[in-house]
Coordinates of N, CA and C in Angstrom, one line a residue:
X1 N 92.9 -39.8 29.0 CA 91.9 -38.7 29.3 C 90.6 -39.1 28.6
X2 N 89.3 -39.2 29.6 CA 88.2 -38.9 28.6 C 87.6 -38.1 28.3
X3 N 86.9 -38.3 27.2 CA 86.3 -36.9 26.6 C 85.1 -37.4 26.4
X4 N 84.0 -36.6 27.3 CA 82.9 -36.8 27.3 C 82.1 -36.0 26.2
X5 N 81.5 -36.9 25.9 CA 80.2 -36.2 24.8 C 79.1 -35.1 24.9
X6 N 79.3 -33.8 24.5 CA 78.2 -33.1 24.5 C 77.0 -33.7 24.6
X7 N 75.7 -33.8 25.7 CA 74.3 -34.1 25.0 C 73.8 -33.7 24.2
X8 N 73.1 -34.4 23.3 CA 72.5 -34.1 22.4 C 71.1 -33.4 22.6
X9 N 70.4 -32.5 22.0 CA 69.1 -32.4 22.8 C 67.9 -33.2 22.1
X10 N 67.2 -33.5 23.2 CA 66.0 -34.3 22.5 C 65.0 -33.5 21.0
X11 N 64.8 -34.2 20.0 CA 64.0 -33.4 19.3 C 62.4 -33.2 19.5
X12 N 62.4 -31.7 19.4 CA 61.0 -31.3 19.9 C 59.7 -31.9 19.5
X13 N 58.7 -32.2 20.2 CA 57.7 -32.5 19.6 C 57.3 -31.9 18.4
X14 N 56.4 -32.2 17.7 CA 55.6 -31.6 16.6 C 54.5 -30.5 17.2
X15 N 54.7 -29.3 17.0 CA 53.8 -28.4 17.1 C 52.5 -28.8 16.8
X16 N 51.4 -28.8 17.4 CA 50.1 -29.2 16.7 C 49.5 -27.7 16.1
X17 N 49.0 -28.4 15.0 CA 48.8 -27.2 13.8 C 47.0 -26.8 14.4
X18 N 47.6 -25.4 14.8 CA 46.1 -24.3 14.8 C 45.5 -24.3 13.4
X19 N 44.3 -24.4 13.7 CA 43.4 -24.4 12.4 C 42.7 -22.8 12.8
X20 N 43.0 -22.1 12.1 CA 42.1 -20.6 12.5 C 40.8 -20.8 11.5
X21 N 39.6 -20.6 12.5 CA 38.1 -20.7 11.8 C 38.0 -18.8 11.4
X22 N 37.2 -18.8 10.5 CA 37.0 -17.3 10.0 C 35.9 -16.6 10.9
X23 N 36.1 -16.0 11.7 CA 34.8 -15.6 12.8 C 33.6 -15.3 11.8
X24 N 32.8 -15.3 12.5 CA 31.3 -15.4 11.7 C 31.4 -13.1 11.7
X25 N 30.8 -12.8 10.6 CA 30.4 -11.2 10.3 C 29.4 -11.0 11.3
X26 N 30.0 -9.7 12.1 CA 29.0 -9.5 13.1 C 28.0 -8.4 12.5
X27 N 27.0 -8.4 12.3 CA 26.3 -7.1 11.5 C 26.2 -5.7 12.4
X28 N 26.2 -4.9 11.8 CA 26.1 -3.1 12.1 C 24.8 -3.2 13.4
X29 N 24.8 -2.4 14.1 CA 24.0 -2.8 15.4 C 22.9 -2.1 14.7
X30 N 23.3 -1.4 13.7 CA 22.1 -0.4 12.9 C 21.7 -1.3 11.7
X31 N 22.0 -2.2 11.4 CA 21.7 -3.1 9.9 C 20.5 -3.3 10.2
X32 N 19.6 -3.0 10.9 CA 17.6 -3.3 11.7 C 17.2 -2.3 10.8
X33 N 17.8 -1.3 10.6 CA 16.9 0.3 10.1 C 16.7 0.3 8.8
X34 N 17.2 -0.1 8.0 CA 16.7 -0.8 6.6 C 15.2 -1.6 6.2
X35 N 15.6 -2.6 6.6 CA 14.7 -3.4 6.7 C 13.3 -1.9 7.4
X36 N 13.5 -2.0 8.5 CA 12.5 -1.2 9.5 C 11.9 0.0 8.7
X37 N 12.7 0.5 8.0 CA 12.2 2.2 7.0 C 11.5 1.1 5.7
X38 N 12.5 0.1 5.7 CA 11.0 -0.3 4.4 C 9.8 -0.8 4.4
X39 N 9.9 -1.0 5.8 CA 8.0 -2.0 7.1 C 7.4 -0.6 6.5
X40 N 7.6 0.4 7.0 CA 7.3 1.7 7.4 C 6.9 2.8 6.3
X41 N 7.9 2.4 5.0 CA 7.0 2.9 4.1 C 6.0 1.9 3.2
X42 N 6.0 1.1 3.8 CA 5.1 -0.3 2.7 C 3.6 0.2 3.7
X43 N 4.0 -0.2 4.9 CA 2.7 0.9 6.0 C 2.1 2.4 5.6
X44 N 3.2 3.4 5.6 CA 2.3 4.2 4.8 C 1.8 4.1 3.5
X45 N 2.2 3.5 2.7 CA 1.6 3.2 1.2 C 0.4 2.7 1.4
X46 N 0.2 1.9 2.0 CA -1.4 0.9 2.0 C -2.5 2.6 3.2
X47 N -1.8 3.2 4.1 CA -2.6 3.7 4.4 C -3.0 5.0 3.2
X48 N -2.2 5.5 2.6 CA -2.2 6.5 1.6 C -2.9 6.2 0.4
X49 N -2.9 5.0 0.2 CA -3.9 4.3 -1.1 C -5.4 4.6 0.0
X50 N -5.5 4.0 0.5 CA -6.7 3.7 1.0 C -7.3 5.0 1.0
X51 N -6.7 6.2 2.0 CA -7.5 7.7 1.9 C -7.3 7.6 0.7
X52 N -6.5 7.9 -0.2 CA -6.4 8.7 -1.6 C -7.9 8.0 -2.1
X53 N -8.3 6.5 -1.9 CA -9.6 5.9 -3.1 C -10.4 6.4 -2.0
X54 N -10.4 6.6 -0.8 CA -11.8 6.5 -0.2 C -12.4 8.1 -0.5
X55 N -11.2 9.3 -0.6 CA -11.6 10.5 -0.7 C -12.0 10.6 -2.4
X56 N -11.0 9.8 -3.3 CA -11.5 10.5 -4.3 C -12.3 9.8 -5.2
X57 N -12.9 8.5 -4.8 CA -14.0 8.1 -5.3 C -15.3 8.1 -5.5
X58 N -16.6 8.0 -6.0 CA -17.7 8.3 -5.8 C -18.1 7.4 -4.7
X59 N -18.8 8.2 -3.2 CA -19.2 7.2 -2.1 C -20.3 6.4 -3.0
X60 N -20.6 5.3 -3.1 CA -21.9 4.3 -3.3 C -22.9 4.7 -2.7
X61 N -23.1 4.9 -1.2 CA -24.2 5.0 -0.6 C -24.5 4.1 0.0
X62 N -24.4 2.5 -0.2 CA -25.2 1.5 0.2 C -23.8 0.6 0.4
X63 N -24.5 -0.6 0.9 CA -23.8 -1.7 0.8 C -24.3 -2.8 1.7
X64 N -23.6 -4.1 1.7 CA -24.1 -5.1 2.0 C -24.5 -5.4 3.4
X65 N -26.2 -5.5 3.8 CA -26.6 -5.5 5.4 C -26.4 -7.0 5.9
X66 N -26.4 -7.0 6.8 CA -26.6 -7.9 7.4 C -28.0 -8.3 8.3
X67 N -28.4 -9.6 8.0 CA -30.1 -9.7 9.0 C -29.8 -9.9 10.2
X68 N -30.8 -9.1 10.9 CA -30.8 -8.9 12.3 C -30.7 -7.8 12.9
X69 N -29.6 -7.1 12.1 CA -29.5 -5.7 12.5 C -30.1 -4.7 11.6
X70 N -30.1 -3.6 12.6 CA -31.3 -2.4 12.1 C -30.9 -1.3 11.1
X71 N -29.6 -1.4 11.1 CA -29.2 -0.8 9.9 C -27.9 -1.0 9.6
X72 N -26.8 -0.7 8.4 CA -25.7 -1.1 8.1 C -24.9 0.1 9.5
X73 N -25.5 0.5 9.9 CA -24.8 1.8 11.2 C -24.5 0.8 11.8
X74 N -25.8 -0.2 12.5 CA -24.8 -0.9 13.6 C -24.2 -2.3 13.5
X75 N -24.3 -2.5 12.0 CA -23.5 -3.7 11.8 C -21.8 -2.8 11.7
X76 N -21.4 -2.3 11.4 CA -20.1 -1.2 12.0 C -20.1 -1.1 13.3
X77 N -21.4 -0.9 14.2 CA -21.0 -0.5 15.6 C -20.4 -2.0 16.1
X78 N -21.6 -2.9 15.6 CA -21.0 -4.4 16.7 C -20.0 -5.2 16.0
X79 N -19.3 -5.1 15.2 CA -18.1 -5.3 14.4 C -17.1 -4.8 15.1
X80 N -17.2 -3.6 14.7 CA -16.0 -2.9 15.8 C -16.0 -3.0 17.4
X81 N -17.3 -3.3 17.7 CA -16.9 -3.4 19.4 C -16.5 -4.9 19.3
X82 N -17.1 -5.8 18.2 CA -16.5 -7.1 18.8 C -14.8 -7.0 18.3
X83 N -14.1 -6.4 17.3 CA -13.3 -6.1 17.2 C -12.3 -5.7 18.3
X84 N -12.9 -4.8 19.0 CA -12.1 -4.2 19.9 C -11.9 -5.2 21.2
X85 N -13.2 -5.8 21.4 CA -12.9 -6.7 22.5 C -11.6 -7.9 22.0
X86 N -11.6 -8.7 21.3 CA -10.9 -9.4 20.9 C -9.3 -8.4 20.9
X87 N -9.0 -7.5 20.4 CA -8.2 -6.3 20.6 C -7.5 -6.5 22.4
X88 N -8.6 -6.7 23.0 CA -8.2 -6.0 24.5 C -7.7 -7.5 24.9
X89 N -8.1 -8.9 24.5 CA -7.7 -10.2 24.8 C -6.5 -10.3 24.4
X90 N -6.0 -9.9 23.0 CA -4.5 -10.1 22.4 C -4.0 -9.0 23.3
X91 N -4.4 -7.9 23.8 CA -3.3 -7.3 24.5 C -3.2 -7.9 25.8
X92 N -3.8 -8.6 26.8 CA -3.7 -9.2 28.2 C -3.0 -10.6 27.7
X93 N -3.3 -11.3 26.1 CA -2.1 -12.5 26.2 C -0.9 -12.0 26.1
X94 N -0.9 -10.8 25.4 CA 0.7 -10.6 24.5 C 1.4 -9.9 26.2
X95 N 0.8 -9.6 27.6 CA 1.2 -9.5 28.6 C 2.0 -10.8 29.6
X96 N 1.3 -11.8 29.0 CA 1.7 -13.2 29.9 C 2.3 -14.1 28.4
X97 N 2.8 -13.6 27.4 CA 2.9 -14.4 26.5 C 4.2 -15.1 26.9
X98 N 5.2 -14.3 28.0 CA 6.4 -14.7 27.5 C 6.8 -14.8 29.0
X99 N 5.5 -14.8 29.8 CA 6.0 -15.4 31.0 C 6.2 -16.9 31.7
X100 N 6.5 -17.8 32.2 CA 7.2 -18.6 32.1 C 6.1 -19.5 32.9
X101 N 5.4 -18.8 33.4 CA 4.0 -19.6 34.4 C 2.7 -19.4 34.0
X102 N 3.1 -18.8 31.9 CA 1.7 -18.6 31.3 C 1.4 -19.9 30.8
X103 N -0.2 -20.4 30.7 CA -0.7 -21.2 29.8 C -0.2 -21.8 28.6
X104 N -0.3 -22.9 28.3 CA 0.3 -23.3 26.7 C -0.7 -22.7 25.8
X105 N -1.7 -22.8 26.3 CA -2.5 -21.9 25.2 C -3.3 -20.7 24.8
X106 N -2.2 -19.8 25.7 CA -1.6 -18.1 26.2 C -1.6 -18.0 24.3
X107 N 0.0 -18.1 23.9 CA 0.3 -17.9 23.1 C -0.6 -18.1 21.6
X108 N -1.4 -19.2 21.7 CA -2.6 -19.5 20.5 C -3.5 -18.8 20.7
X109 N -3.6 -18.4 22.0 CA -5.1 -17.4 21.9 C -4.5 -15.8 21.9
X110 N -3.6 -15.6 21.4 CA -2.5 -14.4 21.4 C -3.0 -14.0 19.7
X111 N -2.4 -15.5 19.5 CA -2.4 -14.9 17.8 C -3.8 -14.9 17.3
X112 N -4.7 -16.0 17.6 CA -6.1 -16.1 17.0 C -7.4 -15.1 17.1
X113 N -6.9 -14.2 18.8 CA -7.8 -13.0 18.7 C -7.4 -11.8 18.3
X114 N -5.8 -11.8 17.8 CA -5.2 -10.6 16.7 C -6.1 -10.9 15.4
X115 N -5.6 -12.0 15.2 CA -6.1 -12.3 13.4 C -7.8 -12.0 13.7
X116 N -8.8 -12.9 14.2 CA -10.2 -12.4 14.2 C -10.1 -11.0 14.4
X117 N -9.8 -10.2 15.3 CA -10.0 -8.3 15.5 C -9.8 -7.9 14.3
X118 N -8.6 -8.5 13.2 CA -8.7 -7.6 12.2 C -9.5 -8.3 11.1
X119 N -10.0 -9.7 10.6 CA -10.8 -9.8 9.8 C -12.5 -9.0 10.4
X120 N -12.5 -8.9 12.0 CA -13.9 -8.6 11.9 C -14.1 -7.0 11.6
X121 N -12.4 -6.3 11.0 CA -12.7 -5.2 10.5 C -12.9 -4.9 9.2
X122 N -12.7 -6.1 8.5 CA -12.8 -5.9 7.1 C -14.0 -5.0 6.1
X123 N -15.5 -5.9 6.8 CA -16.1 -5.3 6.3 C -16.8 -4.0 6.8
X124 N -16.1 -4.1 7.7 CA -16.4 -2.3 8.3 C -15.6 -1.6 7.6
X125 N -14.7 -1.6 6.7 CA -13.6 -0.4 6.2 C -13.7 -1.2 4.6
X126 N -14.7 -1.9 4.3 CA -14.8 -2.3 3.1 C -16.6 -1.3 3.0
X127 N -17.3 -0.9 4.2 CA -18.0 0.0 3.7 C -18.0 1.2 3.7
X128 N -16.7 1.4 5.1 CA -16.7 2.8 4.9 C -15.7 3.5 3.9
X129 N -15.0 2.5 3.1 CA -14.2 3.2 2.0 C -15.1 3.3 0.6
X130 N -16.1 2.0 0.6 CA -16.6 1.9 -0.6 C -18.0 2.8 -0.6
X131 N -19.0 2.6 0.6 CA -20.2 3.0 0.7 C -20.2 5.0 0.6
X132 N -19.5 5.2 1.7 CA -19.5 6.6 2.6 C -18.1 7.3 2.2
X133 N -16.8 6.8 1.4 CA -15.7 7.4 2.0 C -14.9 8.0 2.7
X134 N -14.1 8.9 2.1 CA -13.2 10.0 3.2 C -14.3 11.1 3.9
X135 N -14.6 10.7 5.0 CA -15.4 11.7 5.7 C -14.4 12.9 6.4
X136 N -15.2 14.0 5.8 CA -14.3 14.9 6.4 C -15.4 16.3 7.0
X137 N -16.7 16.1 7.2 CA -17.7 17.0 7.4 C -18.0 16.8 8.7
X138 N -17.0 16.6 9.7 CA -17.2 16.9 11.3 C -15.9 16.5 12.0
X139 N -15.3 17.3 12.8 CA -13.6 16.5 13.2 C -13.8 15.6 13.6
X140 N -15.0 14.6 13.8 CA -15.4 13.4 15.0 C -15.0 12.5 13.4
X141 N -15.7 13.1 11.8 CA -15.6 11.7 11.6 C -14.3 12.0 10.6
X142 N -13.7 13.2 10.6 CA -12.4 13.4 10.2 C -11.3 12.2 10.3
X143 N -11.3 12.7 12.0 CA -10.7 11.7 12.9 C -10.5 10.2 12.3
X144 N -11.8 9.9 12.4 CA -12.1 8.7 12.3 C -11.6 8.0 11.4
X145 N -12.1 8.9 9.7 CA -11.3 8.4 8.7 C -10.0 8.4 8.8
X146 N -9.0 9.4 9.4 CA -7.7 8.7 9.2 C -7.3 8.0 10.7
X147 N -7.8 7.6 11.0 CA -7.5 6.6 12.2 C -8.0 5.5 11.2
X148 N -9.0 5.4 10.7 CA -9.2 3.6 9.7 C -7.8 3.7 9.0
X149 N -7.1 3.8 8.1 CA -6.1 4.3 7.3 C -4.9 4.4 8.1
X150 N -5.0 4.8 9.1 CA -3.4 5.2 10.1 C -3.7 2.7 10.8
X151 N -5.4 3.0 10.6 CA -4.8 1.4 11.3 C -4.2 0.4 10.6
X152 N -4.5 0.7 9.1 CA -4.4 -0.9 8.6 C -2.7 -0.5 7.6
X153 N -2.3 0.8 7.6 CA -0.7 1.2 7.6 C 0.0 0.0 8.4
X154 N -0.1 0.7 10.0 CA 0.7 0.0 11.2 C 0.6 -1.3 11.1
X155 N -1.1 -2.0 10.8 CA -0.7 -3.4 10.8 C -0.4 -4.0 9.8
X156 N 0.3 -3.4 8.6 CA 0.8 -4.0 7.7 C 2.4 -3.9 8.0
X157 N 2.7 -2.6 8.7 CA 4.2 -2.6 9.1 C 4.7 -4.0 10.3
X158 N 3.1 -4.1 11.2 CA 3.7 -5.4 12.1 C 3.9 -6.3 11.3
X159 N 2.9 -6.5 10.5 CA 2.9 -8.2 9.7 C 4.3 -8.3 9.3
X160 N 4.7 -7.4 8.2 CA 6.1 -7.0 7.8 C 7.4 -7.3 8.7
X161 N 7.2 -6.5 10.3 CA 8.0 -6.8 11.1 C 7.7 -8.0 11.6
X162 N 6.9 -8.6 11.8 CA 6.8 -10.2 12.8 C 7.8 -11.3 11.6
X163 N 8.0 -10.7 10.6 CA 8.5 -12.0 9.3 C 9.9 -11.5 9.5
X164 N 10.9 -10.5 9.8 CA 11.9 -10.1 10.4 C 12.5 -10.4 10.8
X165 N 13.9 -11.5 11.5 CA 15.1 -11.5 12.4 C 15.9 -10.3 12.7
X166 N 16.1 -10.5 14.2 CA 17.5 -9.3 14.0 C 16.7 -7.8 13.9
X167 N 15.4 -7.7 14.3 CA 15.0 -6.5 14.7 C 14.9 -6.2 16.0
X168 N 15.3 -5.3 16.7 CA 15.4 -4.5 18.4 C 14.1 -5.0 18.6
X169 N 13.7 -6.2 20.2 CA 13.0 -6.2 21.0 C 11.9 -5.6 20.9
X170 N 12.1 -4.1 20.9 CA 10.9 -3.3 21.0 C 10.0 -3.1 19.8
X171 N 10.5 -3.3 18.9 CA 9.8 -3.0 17.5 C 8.2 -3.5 17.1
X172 N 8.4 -5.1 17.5 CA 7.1 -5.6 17.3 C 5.9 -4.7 18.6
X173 N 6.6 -4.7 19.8 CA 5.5 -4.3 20.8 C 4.9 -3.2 20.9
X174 N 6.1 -2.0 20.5 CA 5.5 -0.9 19.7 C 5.0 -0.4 18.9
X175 N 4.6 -1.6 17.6 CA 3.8 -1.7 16.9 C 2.5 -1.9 16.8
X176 N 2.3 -3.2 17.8 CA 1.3 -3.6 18.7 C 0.9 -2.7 19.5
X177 N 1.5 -2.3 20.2 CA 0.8 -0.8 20.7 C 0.1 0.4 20.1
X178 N 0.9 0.2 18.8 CA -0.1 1.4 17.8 C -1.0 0.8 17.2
X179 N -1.5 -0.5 16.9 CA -2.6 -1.2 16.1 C -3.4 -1.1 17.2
X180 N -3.4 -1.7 18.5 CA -4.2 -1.7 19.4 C -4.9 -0.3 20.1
X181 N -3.8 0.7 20.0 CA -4.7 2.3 20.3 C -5.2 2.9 19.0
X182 N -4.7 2.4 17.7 CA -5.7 3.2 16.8 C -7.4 2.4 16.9
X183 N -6.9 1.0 16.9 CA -8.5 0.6 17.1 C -9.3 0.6 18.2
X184 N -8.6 1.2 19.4 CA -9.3 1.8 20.5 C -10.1 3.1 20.3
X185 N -9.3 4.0 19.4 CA -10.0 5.0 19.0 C -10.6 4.9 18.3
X186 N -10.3 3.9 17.2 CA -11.5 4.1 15.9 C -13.0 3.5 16.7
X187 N -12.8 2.7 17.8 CA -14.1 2.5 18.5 C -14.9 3.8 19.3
X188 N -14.4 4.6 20.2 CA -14.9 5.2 20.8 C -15.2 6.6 19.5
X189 N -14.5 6.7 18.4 CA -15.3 7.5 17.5 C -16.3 7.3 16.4
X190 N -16.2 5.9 16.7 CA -17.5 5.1 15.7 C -18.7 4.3 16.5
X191 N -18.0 3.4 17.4 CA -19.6 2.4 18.1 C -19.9 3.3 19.2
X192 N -18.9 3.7 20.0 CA -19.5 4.5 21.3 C -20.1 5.7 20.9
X193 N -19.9 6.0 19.4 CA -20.4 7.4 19.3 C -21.9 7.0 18.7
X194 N -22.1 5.7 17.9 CA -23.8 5.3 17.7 C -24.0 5.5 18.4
X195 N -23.5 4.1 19.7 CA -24.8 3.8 21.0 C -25.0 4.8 21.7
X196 N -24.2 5.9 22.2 CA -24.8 7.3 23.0 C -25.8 8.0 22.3
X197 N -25.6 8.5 20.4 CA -26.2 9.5 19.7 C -27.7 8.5 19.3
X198 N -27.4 7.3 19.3 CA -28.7 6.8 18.8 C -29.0 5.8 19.4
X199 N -28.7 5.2 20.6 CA -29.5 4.1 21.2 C -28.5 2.8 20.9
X200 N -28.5 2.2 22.2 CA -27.5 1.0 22.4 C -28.7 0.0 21.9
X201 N -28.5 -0.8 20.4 CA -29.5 -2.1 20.3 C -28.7 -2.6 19.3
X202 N -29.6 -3.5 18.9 CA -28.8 -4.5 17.2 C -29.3 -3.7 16.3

């Protein structure tokens, strides 16, 4: 009689060894609002210094003219309107900035007529804080004063926010949107309100 041999079974391969990677930390969809409340009060601090010295300081009266023009009135008026125009340029780039059939040099002329709009306000709000200060003897120049102060808040919050990752899409453009309408306004209650009340010249 034969006796056949059980098969033996083949021995299994070697399992190949899973390596588990540690997933990367996904952050809180809210971890932006930190960061964002601190743009925002670094923004109001620069604007709240500014009224606080421009109201409680002694105005000077004077300050530095420029030749050509007929008085330090409308070196403010054509400052701020050249301000504002360059204003209305960075807003028609920052519209084609991110379109795909814009210019290469859309984007350079995006950032270069932001930056000029706001140095050509400097010495306009370096006279109206030092010369005239917190005007508060007509709601026209009420206004006015905390629109200078509400502007250079917001665009300290953009600067703040453009240095940022990982802030919501809308943040910077809504920001941009408030720098560009306060200095819309601070125009029509400062140069449009010369050239009508006293004559459009240099």
């Amino acid at each position: 009689m034969t006796h056949t041999r059980p098969p033996v079974d083949a021995p299994a391969p070697p399992a190949e060894t899973v390596v588990s990677r540690p997933r990367p930390r996904a952050e809180p969809r809210d971890a932006f609002r930190l960061p964002l409340l601190s743009f925002l009060l670094a923004g109001c601090a620069v604007a709240l210094v500014l009224g606080v010295y421009a109201a409680e300081h002694e105005p000077a009266g004077y300050s530095l003219d420029v030749p050509g023009f007929s008085s330090p009135l409308y070196v403010k008026a054509w400052l701020t309107t050249a301000a504002t125009v360059f204003g209305v340029v960075q807003l028609l780039t920052a519209a084609r900035m991110h379109d795909a059939g814009a210019r290469p040099w859309t984007r350079t002329l995006h950032r270069w007529s932001g930056r000029l709009a706001v140095v050509l306000t400097i010495p306009v709000v370096v006279h109206c804080v030092y010369a005239l200060g917190f005007q508060s003897g007509s709601t026209r120049a009420l206004v006015h004063s905390a629109l200078g102060c509400f502007f250079y808040g917001v665009f300290v919050t953009k600067m703040l926010a453009l240095t940022r990752r990982g802030l919501p899409r809308w943040v910077v453009p809504v920001l941009g949107g408030a720098v560009f309408t306060s200095l819309i306004a601070l125009w029509l209650t400062s140069s449009l309100w010369v050239f009508t009340s006293s004559g459009f010249r240099l």
